[in-house]
mmCIF file of N, CA and C in Angstrom:
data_model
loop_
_atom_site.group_PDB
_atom_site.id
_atom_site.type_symbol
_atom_site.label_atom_id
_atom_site.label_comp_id
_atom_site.label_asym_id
_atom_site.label_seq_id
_atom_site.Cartn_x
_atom_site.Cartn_y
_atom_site.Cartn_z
ATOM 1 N N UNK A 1 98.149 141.918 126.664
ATOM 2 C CA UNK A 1 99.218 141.728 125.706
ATOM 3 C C UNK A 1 100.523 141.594 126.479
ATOM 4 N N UNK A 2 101.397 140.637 125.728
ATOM 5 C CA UNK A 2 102.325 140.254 127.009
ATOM 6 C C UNK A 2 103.333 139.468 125.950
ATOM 7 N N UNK A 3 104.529 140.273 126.144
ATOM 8 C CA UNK A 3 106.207 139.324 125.750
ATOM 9 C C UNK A 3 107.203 139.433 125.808
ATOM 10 N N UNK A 4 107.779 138.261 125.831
ATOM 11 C CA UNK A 4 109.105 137.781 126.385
ATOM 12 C C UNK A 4 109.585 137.266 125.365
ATOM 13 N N UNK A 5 111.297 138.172 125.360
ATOM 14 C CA UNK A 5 112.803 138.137 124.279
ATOM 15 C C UNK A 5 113.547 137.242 125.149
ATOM 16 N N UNK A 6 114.156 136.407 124.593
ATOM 17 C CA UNK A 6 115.110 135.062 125.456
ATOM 18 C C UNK A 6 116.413 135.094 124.797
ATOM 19 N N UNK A 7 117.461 134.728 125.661
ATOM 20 C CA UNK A 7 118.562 133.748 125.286
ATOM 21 C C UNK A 7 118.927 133.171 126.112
ATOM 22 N N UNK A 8 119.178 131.422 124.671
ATOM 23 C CA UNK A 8 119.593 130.337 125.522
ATOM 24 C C UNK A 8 120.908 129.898 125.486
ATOM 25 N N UNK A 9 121.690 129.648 126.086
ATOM 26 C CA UNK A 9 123.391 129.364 126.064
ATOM 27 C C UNK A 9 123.049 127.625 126.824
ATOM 28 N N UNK A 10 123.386 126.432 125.688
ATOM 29 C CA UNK A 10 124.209 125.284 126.735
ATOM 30 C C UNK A 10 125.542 125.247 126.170
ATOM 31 N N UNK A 11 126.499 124.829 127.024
ATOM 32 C CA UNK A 11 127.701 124.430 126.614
ATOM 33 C C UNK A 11 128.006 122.682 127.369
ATOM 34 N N UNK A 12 128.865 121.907 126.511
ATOM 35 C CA UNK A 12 129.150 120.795 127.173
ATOM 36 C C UNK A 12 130.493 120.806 126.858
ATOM 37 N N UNK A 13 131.200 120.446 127.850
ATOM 38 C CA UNK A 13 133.114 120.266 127.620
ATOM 39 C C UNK A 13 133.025 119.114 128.952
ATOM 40 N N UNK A 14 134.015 118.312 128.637
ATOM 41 C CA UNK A 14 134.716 116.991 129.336
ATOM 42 C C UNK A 14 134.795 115.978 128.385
ATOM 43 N N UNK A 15 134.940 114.812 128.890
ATOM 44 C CA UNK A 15 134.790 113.470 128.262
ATOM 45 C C UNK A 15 134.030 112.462 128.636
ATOM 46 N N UNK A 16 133.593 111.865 127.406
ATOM 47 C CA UNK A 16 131.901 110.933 127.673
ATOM 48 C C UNK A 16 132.815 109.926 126.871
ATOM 49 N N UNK A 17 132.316 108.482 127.785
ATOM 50 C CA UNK A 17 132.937 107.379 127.583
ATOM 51 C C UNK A 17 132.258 106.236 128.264
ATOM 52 N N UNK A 18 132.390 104.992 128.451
ATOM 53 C CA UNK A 18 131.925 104.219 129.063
ATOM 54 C C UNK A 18 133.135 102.938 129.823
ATOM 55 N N UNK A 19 134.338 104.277 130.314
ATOM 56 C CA UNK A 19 135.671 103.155 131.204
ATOM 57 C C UNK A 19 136.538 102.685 130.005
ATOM 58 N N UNK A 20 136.017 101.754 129.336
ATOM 59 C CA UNK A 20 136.446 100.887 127.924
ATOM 60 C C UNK A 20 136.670 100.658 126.778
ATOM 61 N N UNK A 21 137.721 101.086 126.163
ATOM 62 C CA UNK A 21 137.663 101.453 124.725
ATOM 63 C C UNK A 21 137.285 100.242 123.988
ATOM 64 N N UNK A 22 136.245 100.211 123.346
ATOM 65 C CA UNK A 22 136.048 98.833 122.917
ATOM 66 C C UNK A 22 135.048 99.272 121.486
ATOM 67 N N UNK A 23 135.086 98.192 120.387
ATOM 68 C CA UNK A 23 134.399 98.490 119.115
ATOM 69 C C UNK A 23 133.027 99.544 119.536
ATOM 70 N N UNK A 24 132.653 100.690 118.334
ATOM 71 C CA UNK A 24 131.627 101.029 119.020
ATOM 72 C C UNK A 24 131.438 101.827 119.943
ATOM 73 N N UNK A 25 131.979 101.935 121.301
ATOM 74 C CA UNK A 25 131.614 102.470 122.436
ATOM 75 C C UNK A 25 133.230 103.322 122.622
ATOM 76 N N UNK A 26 133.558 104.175 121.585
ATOM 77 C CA UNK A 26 134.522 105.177 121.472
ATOM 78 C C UNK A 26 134.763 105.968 122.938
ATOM 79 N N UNK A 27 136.040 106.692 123.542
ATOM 80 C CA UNK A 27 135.546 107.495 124.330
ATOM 81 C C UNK A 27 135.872 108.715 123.384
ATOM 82 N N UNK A 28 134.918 109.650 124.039
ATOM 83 C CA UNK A 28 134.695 110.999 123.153
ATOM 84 C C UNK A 28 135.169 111.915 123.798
ATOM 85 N N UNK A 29 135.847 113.040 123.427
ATOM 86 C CA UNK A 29 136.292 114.559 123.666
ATOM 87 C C UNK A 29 135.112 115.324 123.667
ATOM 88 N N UNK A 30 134.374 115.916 124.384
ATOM 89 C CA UNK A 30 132.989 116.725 124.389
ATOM 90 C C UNK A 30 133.620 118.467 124.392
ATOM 91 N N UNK A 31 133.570 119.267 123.259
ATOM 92 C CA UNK A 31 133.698 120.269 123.383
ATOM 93 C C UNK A 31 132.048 121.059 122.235
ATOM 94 N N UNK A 32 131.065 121.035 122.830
ATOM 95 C CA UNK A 32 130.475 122.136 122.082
ATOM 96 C C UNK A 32 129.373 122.841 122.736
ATOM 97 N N UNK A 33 128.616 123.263 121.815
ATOM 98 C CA UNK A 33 128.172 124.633 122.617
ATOM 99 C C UNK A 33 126.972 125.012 121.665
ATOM 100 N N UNK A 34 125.398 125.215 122.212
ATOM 101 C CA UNK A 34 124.183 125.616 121.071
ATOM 102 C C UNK A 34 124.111 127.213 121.365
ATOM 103 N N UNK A 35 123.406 127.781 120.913
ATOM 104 C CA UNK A 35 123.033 128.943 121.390
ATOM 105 C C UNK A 35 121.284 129.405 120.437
ATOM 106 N N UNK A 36 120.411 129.980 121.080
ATOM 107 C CA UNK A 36 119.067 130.210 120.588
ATOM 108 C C UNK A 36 118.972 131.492 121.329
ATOM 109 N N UNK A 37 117.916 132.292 120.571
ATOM 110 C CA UNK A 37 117.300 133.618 120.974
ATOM 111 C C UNK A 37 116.032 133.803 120.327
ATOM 112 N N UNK A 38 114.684 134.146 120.379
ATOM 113 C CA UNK A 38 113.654 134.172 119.774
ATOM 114 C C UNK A 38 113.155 135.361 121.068
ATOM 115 N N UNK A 39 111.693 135.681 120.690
ATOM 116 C CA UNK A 39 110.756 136.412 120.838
ATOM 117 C C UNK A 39 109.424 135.655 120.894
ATOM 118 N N UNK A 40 108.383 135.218 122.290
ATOM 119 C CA UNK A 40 107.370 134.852 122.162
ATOM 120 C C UNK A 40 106.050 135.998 122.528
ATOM 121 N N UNK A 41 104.785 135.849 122.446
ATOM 122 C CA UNK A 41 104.008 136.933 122.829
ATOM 123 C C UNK A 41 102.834 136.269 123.691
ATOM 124 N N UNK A 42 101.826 136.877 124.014
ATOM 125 C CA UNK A 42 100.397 136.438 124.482
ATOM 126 C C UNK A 42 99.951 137.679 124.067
ATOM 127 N N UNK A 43 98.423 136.650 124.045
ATOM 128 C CA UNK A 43 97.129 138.385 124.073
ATOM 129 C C UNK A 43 96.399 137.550 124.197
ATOM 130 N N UNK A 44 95.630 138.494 125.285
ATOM 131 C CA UNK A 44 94.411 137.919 125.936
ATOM 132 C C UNK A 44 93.095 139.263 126.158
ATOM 133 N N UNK A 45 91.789 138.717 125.303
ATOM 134 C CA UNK A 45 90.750 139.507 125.452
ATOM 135 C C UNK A 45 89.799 139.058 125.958
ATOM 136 N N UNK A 46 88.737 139.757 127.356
ATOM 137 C CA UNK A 46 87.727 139.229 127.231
ATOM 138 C C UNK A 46 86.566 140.251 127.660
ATOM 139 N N UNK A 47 85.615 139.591 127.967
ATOM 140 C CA UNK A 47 84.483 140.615 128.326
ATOM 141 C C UNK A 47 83.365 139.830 128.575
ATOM 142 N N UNK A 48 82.172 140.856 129.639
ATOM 143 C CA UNK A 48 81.556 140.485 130.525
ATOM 144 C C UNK A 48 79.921 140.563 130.248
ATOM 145 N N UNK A 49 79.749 139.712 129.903
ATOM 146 C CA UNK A 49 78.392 139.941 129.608
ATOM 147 C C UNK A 49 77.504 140.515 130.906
ATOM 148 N N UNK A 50 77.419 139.544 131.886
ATOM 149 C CA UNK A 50 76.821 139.785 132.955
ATOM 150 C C UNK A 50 77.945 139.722 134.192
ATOM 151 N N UNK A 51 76.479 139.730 135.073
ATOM 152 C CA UNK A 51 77.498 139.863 136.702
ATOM 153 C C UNK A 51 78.306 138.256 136.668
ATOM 154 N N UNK A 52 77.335 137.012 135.825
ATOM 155 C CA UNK A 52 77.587 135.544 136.145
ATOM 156 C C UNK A 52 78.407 135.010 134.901
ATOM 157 N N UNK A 53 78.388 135.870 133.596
ATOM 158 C CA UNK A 53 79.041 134.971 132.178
ATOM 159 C C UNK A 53 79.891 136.179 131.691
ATOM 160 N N UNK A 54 81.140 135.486 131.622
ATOM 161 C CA UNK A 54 82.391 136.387 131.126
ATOM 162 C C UNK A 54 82.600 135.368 129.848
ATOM 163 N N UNK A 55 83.352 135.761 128.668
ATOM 164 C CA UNK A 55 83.804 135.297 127.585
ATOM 165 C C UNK A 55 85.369 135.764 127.274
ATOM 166 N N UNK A 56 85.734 135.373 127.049
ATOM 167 C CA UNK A 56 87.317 135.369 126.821
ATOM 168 C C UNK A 56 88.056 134.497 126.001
ATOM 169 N N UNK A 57 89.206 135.030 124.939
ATOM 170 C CA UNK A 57 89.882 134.338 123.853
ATOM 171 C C UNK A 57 91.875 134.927 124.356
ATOM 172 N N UNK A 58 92.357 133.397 124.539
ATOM 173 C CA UNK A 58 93.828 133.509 124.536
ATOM 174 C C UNK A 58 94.519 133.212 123.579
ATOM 175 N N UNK A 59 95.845 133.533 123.041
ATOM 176 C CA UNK A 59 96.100 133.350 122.110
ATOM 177 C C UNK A 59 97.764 133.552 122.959
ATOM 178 N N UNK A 60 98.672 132.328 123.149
ATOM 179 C CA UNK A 60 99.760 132.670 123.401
ATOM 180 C C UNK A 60 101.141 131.638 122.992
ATOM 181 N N UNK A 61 102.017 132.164 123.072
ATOM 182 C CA UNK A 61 103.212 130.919 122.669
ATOM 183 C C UNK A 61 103.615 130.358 123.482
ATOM 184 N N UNK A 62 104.366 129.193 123.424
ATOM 185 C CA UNK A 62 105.196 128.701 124.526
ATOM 186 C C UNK A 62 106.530 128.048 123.783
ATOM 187 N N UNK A 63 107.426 128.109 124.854
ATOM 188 C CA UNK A 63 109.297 128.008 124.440
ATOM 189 C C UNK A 63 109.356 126.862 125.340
ATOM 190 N N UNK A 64 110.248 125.293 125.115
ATOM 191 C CA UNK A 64 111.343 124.655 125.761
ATOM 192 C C UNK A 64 112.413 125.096 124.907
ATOM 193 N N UNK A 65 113.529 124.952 125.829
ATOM 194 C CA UNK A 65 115.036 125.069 125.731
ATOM 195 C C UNK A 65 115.420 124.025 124.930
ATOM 196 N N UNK A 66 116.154 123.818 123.944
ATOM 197 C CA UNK A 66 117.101 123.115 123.008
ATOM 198 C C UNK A 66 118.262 123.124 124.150
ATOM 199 N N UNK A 67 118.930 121.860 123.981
ATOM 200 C CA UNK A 67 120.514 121.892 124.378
ATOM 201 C C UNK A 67 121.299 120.575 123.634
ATOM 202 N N UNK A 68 122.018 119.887 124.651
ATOM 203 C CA UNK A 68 123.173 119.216 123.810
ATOM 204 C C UNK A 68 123.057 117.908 125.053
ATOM 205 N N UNK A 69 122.663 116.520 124.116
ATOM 206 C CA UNK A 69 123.117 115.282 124.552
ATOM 207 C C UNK A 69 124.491 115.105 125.105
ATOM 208 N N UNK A 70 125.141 114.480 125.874
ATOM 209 C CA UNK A 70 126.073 113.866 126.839
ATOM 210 C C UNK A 70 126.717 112.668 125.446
ATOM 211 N N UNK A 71 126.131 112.007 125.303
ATOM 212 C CA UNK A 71 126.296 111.098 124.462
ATOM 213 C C UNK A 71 125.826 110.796 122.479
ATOM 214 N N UNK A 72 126.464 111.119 121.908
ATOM 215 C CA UNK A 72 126.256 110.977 120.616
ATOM 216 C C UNK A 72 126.610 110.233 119.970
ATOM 217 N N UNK A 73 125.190 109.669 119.608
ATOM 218 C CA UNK A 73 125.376 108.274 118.539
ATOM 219 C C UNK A 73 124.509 108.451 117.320
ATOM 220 N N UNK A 74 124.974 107.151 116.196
ATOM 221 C CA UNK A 74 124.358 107.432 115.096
ATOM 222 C C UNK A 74 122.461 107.704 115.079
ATOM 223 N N UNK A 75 122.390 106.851 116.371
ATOM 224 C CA UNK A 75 120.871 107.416 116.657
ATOM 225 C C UNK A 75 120.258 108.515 117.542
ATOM 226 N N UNK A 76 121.294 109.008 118.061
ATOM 227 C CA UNK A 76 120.637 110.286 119.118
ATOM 228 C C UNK A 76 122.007 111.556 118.911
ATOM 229 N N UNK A 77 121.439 112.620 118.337
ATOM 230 C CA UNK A 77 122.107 113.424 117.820
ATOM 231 C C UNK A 77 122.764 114.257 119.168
ATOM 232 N N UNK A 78 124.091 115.084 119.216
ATOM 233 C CA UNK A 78 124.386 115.822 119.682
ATOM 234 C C UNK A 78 123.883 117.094 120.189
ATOM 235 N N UNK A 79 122.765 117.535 119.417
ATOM 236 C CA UNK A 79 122.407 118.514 119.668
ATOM 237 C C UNK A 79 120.821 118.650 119.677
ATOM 238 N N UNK A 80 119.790 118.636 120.767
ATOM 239 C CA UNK A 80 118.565 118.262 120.226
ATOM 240 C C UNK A 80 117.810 119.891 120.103
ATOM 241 N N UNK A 81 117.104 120.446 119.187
ATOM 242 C CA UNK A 81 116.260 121.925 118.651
ATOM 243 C C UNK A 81 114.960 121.998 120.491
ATOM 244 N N UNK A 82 114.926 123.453 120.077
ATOM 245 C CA UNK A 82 114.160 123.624 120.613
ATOM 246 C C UNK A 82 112.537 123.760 120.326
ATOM 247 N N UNK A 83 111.750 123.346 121.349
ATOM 248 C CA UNK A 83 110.134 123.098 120.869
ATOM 249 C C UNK A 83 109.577 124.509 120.926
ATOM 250 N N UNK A 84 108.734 124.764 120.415
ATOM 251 C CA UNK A 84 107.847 126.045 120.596
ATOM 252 C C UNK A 84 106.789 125.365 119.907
ATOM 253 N N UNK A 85 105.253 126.018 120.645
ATOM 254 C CA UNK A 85 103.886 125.960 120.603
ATOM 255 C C UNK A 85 103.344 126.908 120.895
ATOM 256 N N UNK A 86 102.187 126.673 120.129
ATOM 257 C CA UNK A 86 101.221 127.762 119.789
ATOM 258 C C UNK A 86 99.808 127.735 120.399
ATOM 259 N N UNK A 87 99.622 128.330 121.474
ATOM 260 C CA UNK A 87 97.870 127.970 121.889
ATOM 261 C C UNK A 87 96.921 128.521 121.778
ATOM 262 N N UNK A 88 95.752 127.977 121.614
ATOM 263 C CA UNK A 88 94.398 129.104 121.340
ATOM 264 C C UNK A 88 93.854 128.427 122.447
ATOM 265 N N UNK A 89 92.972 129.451 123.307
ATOM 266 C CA UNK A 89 91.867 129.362 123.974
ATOM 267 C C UNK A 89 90.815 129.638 123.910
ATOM 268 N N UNK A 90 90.196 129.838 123.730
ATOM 269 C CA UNK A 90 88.308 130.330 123.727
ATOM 270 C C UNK A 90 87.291 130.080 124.800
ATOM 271 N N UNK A 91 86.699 130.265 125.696
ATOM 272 C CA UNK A 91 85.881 130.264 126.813
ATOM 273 C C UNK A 91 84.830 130.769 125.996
ATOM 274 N N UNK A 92 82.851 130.555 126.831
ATOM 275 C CA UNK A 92 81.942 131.628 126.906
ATOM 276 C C UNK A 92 81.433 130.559 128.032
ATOM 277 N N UNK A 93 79.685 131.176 128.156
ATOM 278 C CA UNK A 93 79.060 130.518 129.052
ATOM 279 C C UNK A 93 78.379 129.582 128.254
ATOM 280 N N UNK A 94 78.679 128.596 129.310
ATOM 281 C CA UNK A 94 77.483 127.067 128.811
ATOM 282 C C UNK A 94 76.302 127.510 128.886
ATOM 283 N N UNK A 95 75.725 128.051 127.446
ATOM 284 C CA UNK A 95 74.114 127.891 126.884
ATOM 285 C C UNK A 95 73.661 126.780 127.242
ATOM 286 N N UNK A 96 73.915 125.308 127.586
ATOM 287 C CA UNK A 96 73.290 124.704 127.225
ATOM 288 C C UNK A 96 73.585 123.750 128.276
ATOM 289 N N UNK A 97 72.887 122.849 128.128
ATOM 290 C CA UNK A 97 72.252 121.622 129.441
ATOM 291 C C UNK A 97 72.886 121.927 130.678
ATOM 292 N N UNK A 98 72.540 123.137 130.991
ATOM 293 C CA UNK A 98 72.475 124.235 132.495
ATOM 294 C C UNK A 98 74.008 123.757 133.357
ATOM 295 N N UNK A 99 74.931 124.163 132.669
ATOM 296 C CA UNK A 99 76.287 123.469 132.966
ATOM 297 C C UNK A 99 76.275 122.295 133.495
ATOM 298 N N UNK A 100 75.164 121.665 133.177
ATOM 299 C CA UNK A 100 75.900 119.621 133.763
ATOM 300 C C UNK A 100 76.584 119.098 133.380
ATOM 301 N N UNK A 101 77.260 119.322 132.381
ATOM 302 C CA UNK A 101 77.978 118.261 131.420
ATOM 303 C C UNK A 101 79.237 118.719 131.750
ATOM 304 N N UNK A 102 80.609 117.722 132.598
ATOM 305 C CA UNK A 102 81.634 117.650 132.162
ATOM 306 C C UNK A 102 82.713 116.689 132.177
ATOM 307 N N UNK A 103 83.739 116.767 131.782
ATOM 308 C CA UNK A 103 84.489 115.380 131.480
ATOM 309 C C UNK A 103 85.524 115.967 132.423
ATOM 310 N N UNK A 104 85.603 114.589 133.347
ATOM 311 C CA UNK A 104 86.744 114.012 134.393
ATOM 312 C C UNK A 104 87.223 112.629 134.156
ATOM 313 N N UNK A 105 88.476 113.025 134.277
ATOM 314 C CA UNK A 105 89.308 111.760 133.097
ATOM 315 C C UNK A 105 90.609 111.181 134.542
#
């Protein structure tokens, strides 16, 4: 059993522009700032049948960081959220066709 409490701070300040004031391609004043905090966990059980087949089930989260685009337009927002996922694992021993079978991709 296993977890981790976070905080995330981006801030962006300067000016985003492209040289040229021209229709469209505004230069911008950049002053802002996201902030996130959450709580993720794991748990992990397993057990041993024999000396050769262990079984085991994971169950844990995972966090990327949210922050803040450089550039904001009507199609790419200022501020993009952060991802979190959820994983399950499950292992045992291959019962069956004497572990030959596996996929390499």
């Amino acid at each position: 059993v296993g977890g981790r409490y976070f905080e995330n701070e981006s801030t962006l300040k300067g000016v985003s522009g492209y040289g040229v004031v021209s229709p469209g391609f505004p230069i911008l004043t950049v002053d802002s700032k996201t902030e996130d905090e959450d709580s993720i966990f794991k748990f992990n059980i397993s057990y041993s049948l024999d000396d050769n087949k262990n079984i085991y089930f994971t169950w844990s989260e995972g966090y990327r960081a949210g922050g803040l685009n450089r550039d904001e337009t009507d199609v790419v927002p200022r501020e993009y959220k952060p991802d979190f996922l959820t994983n399950f694992l499950s292992l045992r021993p291959n019962f069956f066709f004497s572990n030959s079978v596996y996929f390499r991709r």
